[in-house]
Coordinates of N, CA and C in Angstrom, one line a residue:
M1 N 12.2 16.1 -57.1 CA 12.9 15.0 -56.5 C 14.2 15.4 -55.7
K2 N 14.3 15.1 -54.5 CA 15.5 15.4 -53.7 C 16.5 14.3 -53.7
K3 N 17.7 14.6 -53.5 CA 18.8 13.6 -53.5 C 19.5 13.7 -52.1
Y4 N 19.8 12.5 -51.6 CA 20.5 12.5 -50.3 C 21.7 11.5 -50.4
L5 N 22.8 11.8 -49.8 CA 23.9 10.9 -49.6 C 23.5 10.1 -48.3
I6 N 23.5 8.8 -48.4 CA 23.1 7.9 -47.3 C 24.1 6.8 -47.1
K7 N 24.1 6.2 -45.9 CA 24.9 5.0 -45.7 C 24.1 3.9 -46.3
I8 N 24.8 2.9 -46.9 CA 24.2 1.8 -47.5 C 23.4 1.0 -46.4
P9 N 22.1 0.8 -46.6 CA 21.3 0.1 -45.5 C 21.8 -1.3 -45.3
A10 N 21.8 -1.7 -44.0 CA 22.3 -3.1 -43.7 C 21.3 -4.1 -44.3
S11 N 20.0 -3.7 -44.5 CA 19.1 -4.6 -45.2 C 18.2 -3.7 -46.1
P12 N 17.7 -4.2 -47.1 CA 16.9 -3.4 -48.1 C 15.8 -2.7 -47.4
V13 N 15.6 -1.4 -47.8 CA 14.4 -0.7 -47.4 C 13.5 -0.5 -48.5
Q14 N 12.3 -1.0 -48.4 CA 11.3 -1.0 -49.5 C 10.3 0.2 -49.2
K15 N 10.4 1.2 -50.0 CA 9.4 2.3 -49.9 C 9.1 2.8 -51.3
D16 N 7.8 2.9 -51.6 CA 7.4 3.4 -52.8 C 7.8 4.9 -53.0
G17 N 8.3 5.2 -54.2 CA 8.7 6.6 -54.4 C 10.1 6.9 -54.0
C18 N 10.9 5.8 -53.6 CA 12.3 6.0 -53.2 C 13.1 5.2 -54.1
T19 N 14.2 5.8 -54.6 CA 15.2 5.0 -55.4 C 16.6 5.1 -54.7
V20 N 17.2 4.0 -54.5 CA 18.5 4.0 -53.9 C 19.5 3.5 -55.0
R21 N 20.5 4.4 -55.3 CA 21.5 4.1 -56.3 C 22.8 3.7 -55.6
T22 N 23.3 2.5 -55.9 CA 24.6 2.1 -55.4 C 25.6 2.1 -56.5
Y23 N 26.9 2.0 -56.2 CA 28.0 2.1 -57.1 C 29.0 1.0 -56.8
S24 N 29.6 0.4 -57.8 CA 30.5 -0.8 -57.6 C 31.7 -0.4 -56.8
N25 N 32.2 0.8 -57.0 CA 33.5 1.2 -56.3 C 33.2 2.0 -55.0
E26 N 32.0 1.9 -54.5 CA 31.6 2.6 -53.3 C 30.9 1.6 -52.4
K27 N 31.6 1.2 -51.3 CA 31.0 0.1 -50.4 C 30.3 0.7 -49.2
T28 N 30.4 2.0 -49.0 CA 29.9 2.6 -47.7 C 28.6 3.4 -47.9
A29 N 28.6 4.1 -49.0 CA 27.5 5.1 -49.2 C 26.7 4.8 -50.5
A30 N 25.5 5.4 -50.6 CA 24.7 5.3 -51.8 C 23.9 6.6 -51.9
I31 N 23.2 6.8 -53.0 CA 22.4 8.0 -53.2 C 20.9 7.6 -53.2
L32 N 20.2 8.3 -52.4 CA 18.7 8.2 -52.3 C 18.1 9.3 -53.0
E33 N 17.1 9.0 -53.9 CA 16.3 10.0 -54.6 C 14.9 9.8 -54.2
T34 N 14.2 10.8 -53.6 CA 12.9 10.7 -53.1 C 12.3 12.1 -52.9
D35 N 11.0 12.1 -53.0 CA 10.2 13.3 -52.6 C 9.5 13.1 -51.3
L36 N 9.7 11.9 -50.7 CA 9.1 11.6 -49.5 C 10.0 11.8 -48.3
D37 N 9.6 11.4 -47.1 CA 10.5 11.5 -46.0 C 11.6 10.5 -46.1
T38 N 12.6 10.6 -45.3 CA 13.8 9.8 -45.3 C 13.9 8.8 -44.2
D39 N 12.7 8.5 -43.5 CA 12.7 7.6 -42.4 C 13.1 6.2 -42.9
G40 N 14.0 5.6 -42.1 CA 14.5 4.2 -42.5 C 15.8 4.3 -43.1
F41 N 16.3 5.5 -43.5 CA 17.6 5.6 -44.1 C 18.5 6.4 -43.2
D42 N 19.8 6.1 -43.2 CA 20.8 6.8 -42.4 C 21.4 7.9 -43.3
V43 N 20.8 9.1 -43.2 CA 21.2 10.2 -44.1 C 22.5 10.9 -43.6
I44 N 23.5 11.1 -44.5 CA 24.7 11.8 -44.2 C 24.5 13.3 -44.5
A45 N 23.9 13.6 -45.7 CA 23.7 15.0 -46.1 C 22.8 15.0 -47.3
E46 N 22.1 16.1 -47.4 CA 21.3 16.3 -48.6 C 22.2 16.8 -49.7
I47 N 22.1 16.3 -51.0 CA 23.0 16.7 -52.1 C 22.2 17.1 -53.3
T48 N 21.0 17.6 -53.1 CA 20.1 17.8 -54.3 C 20.7 18.7 -55.3
D49 N 21.4 19.8 -55.0 CA 22.0 20.7 -55.9 C 23.5 20.8 -55.8
N50 N 24.1 19.7 -55.3 CA 25.5 19.7 -55.1 C 26.2 19.1 -56.3
D51 N 27.0 20.0 -57.0 CA 27.7 19.6 -58.2 C 28.7 18.4 -58.0
F52 N 29.2 18.3 -56.8 CA 30.1 17.2 -56.5 C 29.5 15.8 -56.7
Y53 N 28.1 15.8 -56.6 CA 27.4 14.5 -56.8 C 26.6 14.5 -58.0
S54 N 26.9 15.3 -59.0 CA 26.3 15.1 -60.3 C 26.7 13.8 -61.0
D55 N 26.0 13.3 -61.9 CA 26.3 12.1 -62.6 C 27.7 12.1 -63.2
D56 N 28.0 13.3 -63.9 CA 29.3 13.4 -64.6 C 30.4 13.4 -63.5
A57 N 30.2 14.1 -62.4 CA 31.3 14.2 -61.4 C 31.5 12.8 -60.8
I58 N 30.5 12.1 -60.5 CA 30.6 10.7 -59.9 C 31.3 9.8 -60.9
A59 N 31.0 9.9 -62.2 CA 31.6 9.1 -63.2 C 33.1 9.4 -63.3
K60 N 33.5 10.6 -63.2 CA 34.9 11.0 -63.3 C 35.7 10.4 -62.1
R61 N 35.0 10.2 -61.0 CA 35.7 9.6 -59.8 C 35.6 8.1 -59.8
G62 N 35.1 7.5 -60.9 CA 35.0 6.1 -61.0 C 33.9 5.5 -60.1
G63 N 32.9 6.3 -59.8 CA 31.8 5.8 -59.0 C 32.0 6.0 -57.5
R64 N 33.0 6.7 -57.1 CA 33.3 6.9 -55.6 C 32.4 8.1 -55.2
L65 N 31.7 7.9 -54.1 CA 30.9 9.0 -53.5 C 31.6 9.7 -52.4
L66 N 32.4 9.0 -51.6 CA 33.0 9.6 -50.4 C 34.5 9.8 -50.6
T67 N 35.0 11.0 -50.3 CA 36.4 11.3 -50.1 C 36.6 11.5 -48.6
L68 N 37.1 10.5 -48.0 CA 37.2 10.5 -46.5 C 38.5 11.1 -46.0
E69 N 38.4 11.9 -45.0 CA 39.6 12.5 -44.4 C 39.7 11.9 -43.0
I70 N 40.8 11.1 -42.8 CA 41.0 10.4 -41.5 C 42.2 11.1 -40.8
E71 N 42.0 11.8 -39.7 CA 43.2 12.5 -39.1 C 43.1 12.5 -37.6
R72 N 44.3 12.6 -37.0 CA 44.4 12.8 -35.6 C 45.0 14.2 -35.4
R73 N 44.7 14.8 -34.2 CA 45.1 16.2 -34.0 C 45.6 16.3 -32.5
W74 N 46.7 17.1 -32.4 CA 47.3 17.3 -31.1 C 47.5 18.8 -30.8
L75 N 47.4 19.2 -29.6 CA 47.8 20.5 -29.1 C 49.3 20.4 -28.7
V76 N 50.1 21.2 -29.2 CA 51.6 21.0 -29.0 C 52.2 22.4 -28.7
K77 N 53.5 22.3 -28.2 CA 54.3 23.4 -28.1 C 55.0 23.6 -29.4
V78 N 55.2 24.8 -29.9 CA 55.9 25.0 -31.2 C 57.3 24.7 -30.9
P79 N 57.9 23.8 -31.7 CA 59.3 23.4 -31.4 C 60.3 24.5 -31.8
D80 N 61.5 24.5 -31.2 CA 62.5 25.6 -31.4 C 63.0 25.5 -32.9
N81 N 62.9 24.3 -33.5 CA 63.5 24.2 -34.9 C 62.4 24.3 -35.9
I82 N 61.3 25.0 -35.6 CA 60.2 25.1 -36.6 C 60.6 25.8 -37.8
G83 N 61.6 26.7 -37.7 CA 62.1 27.4 -38.9 C 62.8 26.5 -39.9
D84 N 63.1 25.3 -39.5 CA 63.8 24.3 -40.5 C 62.8 23.8 -41.5
F85 N 61.5 24.0 -41.3 CA 60.5 23.4 -42.2 C 59.8 24.4 -43.1
S86 N 59.4 23.9 -44.2 CA 58.7 24.8 -45.2 C 57.3 25.0 -44.6
Y87 N 56.6 26.0 -45.1 CA 55.3 26.3 -44.6 C 54.4 26.9 -45.8
H88 N 53.1 26.9 -45.5 CA 52.2 27.6 -46.4 C 51.5 28.7 -45.6
S89 N 51.2 29.8 -46.2 CA 50.5 30.8 -45.6 C 49.0 30.6 -45.9
I90 N 48.2 30.6 -44.9 CA 46.8 30.2 -45.1 C 45.9 31.3 -44.5
E91 N 44.8 31.6 -45.2 CA 43.7 32.4 -44.7 C 42.4 31.6 -45.0
Q92 N 41.6 31.4 -44.0 CA 40.4 30.7 -44.3 C 39.2 31.2 -43.5
A93 N 38.0 31.0 -44.0 CA 36.8 31.5 -43.4 C 35.7 30.5 -43.7
Y94 N 34.6 30.7 -43.0 CA 33.5 29.7 -43.1 C 32.2 30.3 -43.6
L95 N 31.4 29.4 -44.2 CA 30.1 29.8 -44.7 C 29.0 29.1 -43.8
S96 N 27.8 29.6 -43.9 CA 26.8 29.0 -43.1 C 26.5 27.5 -43.5
P97 N 26.3 26.6 -42.5 CA 26.1 25.2 -42.9 C 24.9 25.1 -43.8
E98 N 24.9 24.1 -44.7 CA 23.8 24.0 -45.6 C 23.7 22.5 -46.0
S99 N 22.5 21.9 -45.8 CA 22.2 20.6 -46.1 C 23.1 19.5 -45.6
G100 N 23.6 19.8 -44.4 CA 24.5 18.8 -43.7 C 26.0 19.0 -44.0
F101 N 26.3 20.0 -44.9 CA 27.7 20.3 -45.2 C 28.1 21.6 -44.6
Q102 N 29.4 21.7 -44.2 CA 30.0 22.9 -43.7 C 30.9 23.4 -44.8
G103 N 30.6 24.6 -45.3 CA 31.5 25.2 -46.4 C 32.6 26.0 -45.9
R104 N 33.7 25.9 -46.5 CA 34.9 26.7 -46.1 C 35.6 27.2 -47.3
I105 N 36.1 28.5 -47.3 CA 37.0 29.0 -48.4 C 38.4 29.2 -47.8
R106 N 39.4 29.0 -48.6 CA 40.8 29.1 -48.1 C 41.7 29.7 -49.2
R107 N 42.5 30.6 -48.8 CA 43.6 31.1 -49.6 C 44.8 30.4 -49.2
L108 N 45.4 29.5 -50.0 CA 46.6 28.8 -49.7 C 47.7 29.3 -50.6
D109 N 48.6 30.1 -50.0 CA 49.6 30.8 -50.8 C 48.9 31.6 -51.9
D110 N 49.1 31.2 -53.1 CA 48.5 31.9 -54.3 C 47.3 31.1 -54.9
K111 N 46.8 30.1 -54.2 CA 45.7 29.3 -54.7 C 44.5 29.6 -53.8
F112 N 43.3 29.3 -54.4 CA 42.0 29.6 -53.8 C 41.2 28.3 -53.8
I113 N 40.7 27.8 -52.7 CA 40.1 26.5 -52.6 C 38.7 26.6 -51.9
Y114 N 37.7 25.9 -52.4 CA 36.5 25.8 -51.7 C 36.4 24.3 -51.2
T115 N 36.0 24.2 -49.9 CA 35.9 22.8 -49.3 C 34.6 22.7 -48.6
E116 N 34.0 21.5 -48.7 CA 32.8 21.3 -47.9 C 33.1 20.0 -47.2
K117 N 32.6 20.0 -45.9 CA 32.8 18.8 -45.1 C 31.5 18.4 -44.4
A118 N 31.4 17.1 -44.2 CA 30.3 16.5 -43.4 C 30.8 15.4 -42.5
R119 N 30.2 15.3 -41.4 CA 30.6 14.3 -40.4 C 30.0 12.9 -40.7
T120 N 30.7 11.9 -40.3 CA 30.2 10.5 -40.6 C 29.8 9.8 -39.3
G121 N 29.9 10.4 -38.1 CA 29.6 9.8 -36.9 C 30.9 9.5 -36.1
S122 N 32.0 9.7 -36.7 CA 33.3 9.5 -36.0 C 34.0 10.8 -36.0
S123 N 34.6 11.2 -34.8 CA 35.3 12.5 -34.7 C 36.6 12.5 -35.6
A124 N 37.1 11.3 -35.9 CA 38.4 11.3 -36.7 C 38.1 11.2 -38.2
V125 N 36.9 10.9 -38.6 CA 36.6 10.6 -40.0 C 35.6 11.6 -40.5
R126 N 35.9 12.3 -41.6 CA 34.9 13.2 -42.2 C 34.9 13.1 -43.7
I127 N 33.8 13.4 -44.3 CA 33.8 13.5 -45.7 C 34.3 14.9 -46.1
E128 N 35.2 14.9 -47.1 CA 35.8 16.2 -47.5 C 35.8 16.3 -49.0
N129 N 35.1 17.2 -49.5 CA 35.1 17.5 -51.0 C 35.7 18.9 -51.2
E130 N 36.6 19.0 -52.2 CA 37.2 20.3 -52.4 C 37.5 20.5 -53.9
R131 N 37.5 21.8 -54.2 CA 37.8 22.1 -55.6 C 38.5 23.5 -55.6
E132 N 39.3 23.7 -56.6 CA 40.0 25.0 -56.7 C 39.0 26.0 -57.3
I133 N 39.1 27.2 -56.8 CA 38.2 28.3 -57.4 C 39.1 29.5 -57.8
T134 N 38.5 30.4 -58.5 CA 39.2 31.6 -58.9 C 39.3 32.6 -57.7
E135 N 40.1 33.6 -57.8 CA 40.2 34.6 -56.8 C 38.9 35.4 -56.8
T136 N 38.3 35.6 -58.0 CA 37.0 36.3 -58.0 C 35.9 35.6 -57.2
E137 N 35.9 34.3 -57.4 CA 34.9 33.4 -56.7 C 35.2 33.5 -55.2
Y138 N 36.5 33.5 -54.8 CA 36.9 33.5 -53.4 C 36.4 34.8 -52.8
L139 N 36.6 35.9 -53.4 CA 36.2 37.2 -52.9 C 34.7 37.4 -52.8
S140 N 34.0 36.8 -53.7 CA 32.6 36.8 -53.7 C 32.0 36.0 -52.5
L141 N 32.6 34.8 -52.3 CA 32.2 34.0 -51.2 C 32.6 34.6 -49.9
K142 N 33.7 35.3 -49.9 CA 34.2 35.9 -48.6 C 33.1 36.9 -48.0
D143 N 32.4 37.5 -48.9 CA 31.4 38.5 -48.5 C 30.2 37.8 -47.7
K144 N 30.1 36.4 -47.9 CA 29.1 35.6 -47.3 C 29.5 34.8 -46.1
T145 N 30.8 35.0 -45.7 CA 31.3 34.2 -44.6 C 30.7 34.7 -43.2
I146 N 30.8 33.7 -42.3 CA 30.4 34.0 -40.9 C 31.6 33.9 -40.0
L147 N 31.5 34.3 -38.7 CA 32.6 34.1 -37.8 C 33.8 35.0 -38.2
N148 N 34.9 34.7 -37.7 CA 36.2 35.5 -38.0 C 37.0 34.7 -39.0
T149 N 37.8 35.4 -39.7 CA 38.8 34.8 -40.6 C 40.0 34.4 -39.8
I150 N 40.5 33.1 -40.1 CA 41.7 32.6 -39.5 C 42.9 32.8 -40.4
R151 N 43.9 33.2 -39.8 CA 45.2 33.4 -40.6 C 46.3 32.6 -39.8
K152 N 47.1 31.8 -40.6 CA 48.0 30.9 -39.9 C 49.1 30.5 -40.9
R153 N 50.2 30.0 -40.3 CA 51.2 29.3 -41.1 C 51.1 27.8 -40.8
R154 N 51.1 27.1 -41.9 CA 51.1 25.6 -41.7 C 52.4 25.0 -42.1
Y155 N 53.1 24.5 -41.1 CA 54.5 24.0 -41.3 C 54.3 22.5 -41.7
I156 N 55.1 22.0 -42.6 CA 55.1 20.7 -43.1 C 56.2 19.9 -42.5
I157 N 55.9 18.8 -41.8 CA 56.9 18.1 -41.1 C 56.8 16.6 -41.5
P158 N 57.7 16.2 -42.4 CA 57.7 14.7 -42.8 C 58.4 14.0 -41.7
Y159 N 57.8 12.9 -41.2 CA 58.4 12.1 -40.1 C 57.8 10.7 -40.0
G160 N 58.6 9.7 -39.9 CA 58.1 8.4 -39.7 C 57.1 7.9 -40.7
G161 N 57.3 8.3 -42.0 CA 56.4 7.8 -43.0 C 55.1 8.6 -43.1
L162 N 54.9 9.6 -42.2 CA 53.7 10.5 -42.3 C 54.1 11.9 -42.6
T163 N 53.1 12.7 -42.9 CA 53.3 14.1 -43.1 C 52.5 14.8 -42.0
F164 N 53.2 15.4 -41.0 CA 52.6 16.2 -40.0 C 52.5 17.6 -40.4
E165 N 51.3 18.2 -40.1 CA 51.1 19.6 -40.4 C 50.8 20.4 -39.1
L166 N 51.7 21.4 -38.9 CA 51.6 22.1 -37.6 C 51.2 23.5 -37.9
D167 N 50.0 23.9 -37.4 CA 49.4 25.2 -37.6 C 49.8 26.2 -36.5
V168 N 50.4 27.3 -36.9 CA 50.8 28.4 -35.9 C 49.9 29.6 -36.3
F169 N 49.0 30.0 -35.4 CA 48.0 31.0 -35.6 C 48.6 32.4 -35.4
E170 N 48.1 33.4 -36.2 CA 48.5 34.8 -36.0 C 47.8 35.4 -34.8
N171 N 46.5 35.4 -34.8 CA 45.7 36.1 -33.8 C 45.5 35.2 -32.6
T172 N 46.5 34.9 -31.8 CA 46.3 34.0 -30.7 C 46.9 34.6 -29.4
A173 N 46.2 34.2 -28.3 CA 46.7 34.6 -27.0 C 47.8 33.7 -26.5
D174 N 48.1 32.6 -27.2 CA 49.0 31.6 -26.8 C 50.0 31.3 -27.9
P175 N 50.9 32.3 -28.2 CA 51.8 32.2 -29.4 C 52.8 31.1 -29.4
G176 N 53.1 30.5 -28.2 CA 54.1 29.4 -28.1 C 53.5 28.0 -28.4
F177 N 52.2 28.0 -28.8 CA 51.5 26.7 -29.0 C 50.8 26.7 -30.4
G178 N 50.6 25.4 -30.8 CA 50.0 25.3 -32.1 C 49.2 24.0 -32.1
L179 N 48.5 23.7 -33.3 CA 47.8 22.5 -33.5 C 48.5 21.7 -34.6
M180 N 48.8 20.4 -34.3 CA 49.4 19.6 -35.2 C 48.5 18.4 -35.6
E181 N 48.4 18.0 -36.9 CA 47.6 16.9 -37.3 C 48.3 16.1 -38.3
A182 N 47.8 14.8 -38.4 CA 48.4 13.9 -39.4 C 47.2 13.1 -40.0
E183 N 47.3 13.0 -41.3 CA 46.3 12.2 -42.0 C 46.7 10.7 -42.1
L184 N 45.8 9.8 -41.7 CA 46.1 8.4 -41.6 C 45.3 7.6 -42.6
E185 N 45.7 6.4 -42.9 CA 45.0 5.5 -43.8 C 43.7 4.9 -43.1
S186 N 43.8 4.7 -41.8 CA 42.6 4.2 -41.1 C 42.6 4.7 -39.7
E187 N 41.4 4.5 -39.0 CA 41.3 5.0 -37.7 C 42.2 4.3 -36.7
T188 N 42.5 3.1 -37.1 CA 43.3 2.2 -36.1 C 44.8 2.4 -36.3
D189 N 45.3 3.2 -37.3 CA 46.7 3.4 -37.5 C 47.3 4.2 -36.4
S190 N 48.5 3.9 -36.0 CA 49.2 4.7 -35.0 C 50.1 5.8 -35.7
A191 N 50.4 6.8 -34.9 CA 51.2 7.9 -35.4 C 52.5 8.0 -34.6
D192 N 53.7 7.9 -35.2 CA 54.9 8.0 -34.5 C 55.3 9.5 -34.5
I193 N 55.0 10.1 -33.3 CA 55.2 11.6 -33.2 C 56.6 12.0 -33.3
P194 N 57.0 13.1 -34.0 CA 58.4 13.6 -34.0 C 58.9 13.8 -32.6
G195 N 60.1 13.3 -32.3 CA 60.6 13.4 -31.0 C 60.9 14.9 -30.5
F196 N 61.0 15.8 -31.4 CA 61.3 17.2 -31.0 C 60.1 18.0 -30.8
V197 N 58.9 17.4 -30.9 CA 57.6 18.1 -30.7 C 57.0 17.6 -29.4
E198 N 56.8 18.6 -28.5 CA 56.2 18.3 -27.2 C 54.7 18.3 -27.3
I199 N 54.1 17.2 -27.0 CA 52.6 17.1 -27.0 C 52.0 17.5 -25.7
I200 N 51.1 18.4 -25.8 CA 50.3 18.8 -24.6 C 49.2 17.8 -24.3
Q201 N 48.4 17.6 -25.4 CA 47.4 16.5 -25.3 C 46.8 16.3 -26.7
E202 N 46.3 15.1 -26.9 CA 45.6 14.8 -28.1 C 44.2 15.4 -28.1
V203 N 43.8 16.1 -29.2 CA 42.5 16.8 -29.2 C 41.6 16.4 -30.3
T204 N 41.9 15.2 -30.9 CA 41.1 14.7 -32.0 C 39.6 14.7 -31.7
D205 N 39.2 14.3 -30.5 CA 37.8 14.2 -30.1 C 37.2 15.4 -29.5
D206 N 38.0 16.5 -29.4 CA 37.6 17.7 -28.7 C 37.1 18.8 -29.7
P207 N 35.8 19.1 -29.7 CA 35.3 20.0 -30.7 C 35.8 21.5 -30.4
Y208 N 36.3 21.7 -29.3 CA 36.9 23.0 -29.0 C 38.0 23.4 -30.0
Y209 N 38.7 22.4 -30.4 CA 39.9 22.6 -31.3 C 39.7 22.5 -32.8
T210 N 38.4 22.5 -33.2 CA 38.1 22.6 -34.6 C 38.4 24.0 -35.0
N211 N 38.9 24.1 -36.2 CA 39.1 25.5 -36.8 C 37.9 26.3 -36.8
R212 N 36.7 25.7 -37.0 CA 35.5 26.5 -37.1 C 35.2 27.1 -35.7
N213 N 35.5 26.3 -34.6 CA 35.2 26.9 -33.3 C 36.3 28.0 -33.0
L214 N 37.5 27.8 -33.4 CA 38.5 28.8 -33.2 C 38.1 30.1 -33.9
A215 N 37.5 29.9 -35.1 CA 37.0 31.1 -35.8 C 35.9 31.9 -35.1
S216 N 35.3 31.3 -34.1 CA 34.3 32.0 -33.3 C 34.9 32.9 -32.3
M217 N 36.2 32.8 -32.1 CA 36.9 33.6 -31.0 C 37.4 34.9 -31.6
E218 N 37.3 36.0 -30.9 CA 37.9 37.2 -31.3 C 39.4 37.1 -31.2
V219 N 39.9 36.4 -30.2 CA 41.3 36.1 -30.0 C 41.4 34.6 -29.8
I220 N 42.2 33.9 -30.6 CA 42.2 32.4 -30.5 C 43.0 32.0 -29.2
R221 N 42.3 31.2 -28.4 CA 42.9 30.7 -27.2 C 43.0 29.2 -27.3
L222 N 44.3 28.7 -27.4 CA 44.5 27.3 -27.5 C 44.6 26.6 -26.1
L223 N 44.9 27.4 -25.1 CA 45.0 26.9 -23.8 C 43.7 27.2 -23.0
K224 N 42.9 26.2 -22.7 CA 41.6 26.5 -22.1 C 41.9 27.0 -20.6
K225 N 41.0 27.8 -20.2 CA 41.1 28.3 -18.8 C 40.2 27.5 -17.9

């Protein structure tokens, strides 16, 4: 029996051999269990062997299936006062996509984190599941990564009720530029940009500026030619 994370159907889908499990605290998604095809269902990702969607893990989250990340992203000039802000040192790399999820490992200062993401159909909204792992697990997964490893400083800029994160990359052909993002409560929320940050352009909808795409470059180029 295979398991899939699906969007809750607008109307009931009746198919023998298919079970749809819904949860009272989850209004967007459900779990489909079937050995048949998934025609008629809007599948987000396969979750057959995904521990994040085990019964125990779902129960611990109070029946929530989706941890949504809603963010906007901008290409910016690195401000002169960037040294006034605290930062994290980050190293991250990617695993081969599997069952609709993209796996990523990250060293964040002295912590090690495994993250998996899946798209929801909106460029600004993604499912993001993450857990802390040991250094041994990190090093083992690092042997299985693809593309290039990204190294960067992530500066934390509190402003206007939001926390902006500005990434400055090590291996870049454009050292005076960075990527800044802010996590929002909803897609319709506005973001009051810090006045000391010069925006080149918003890149939320541009797949060129995903970190995974940047990891495909031998030298990161933030300014397109």
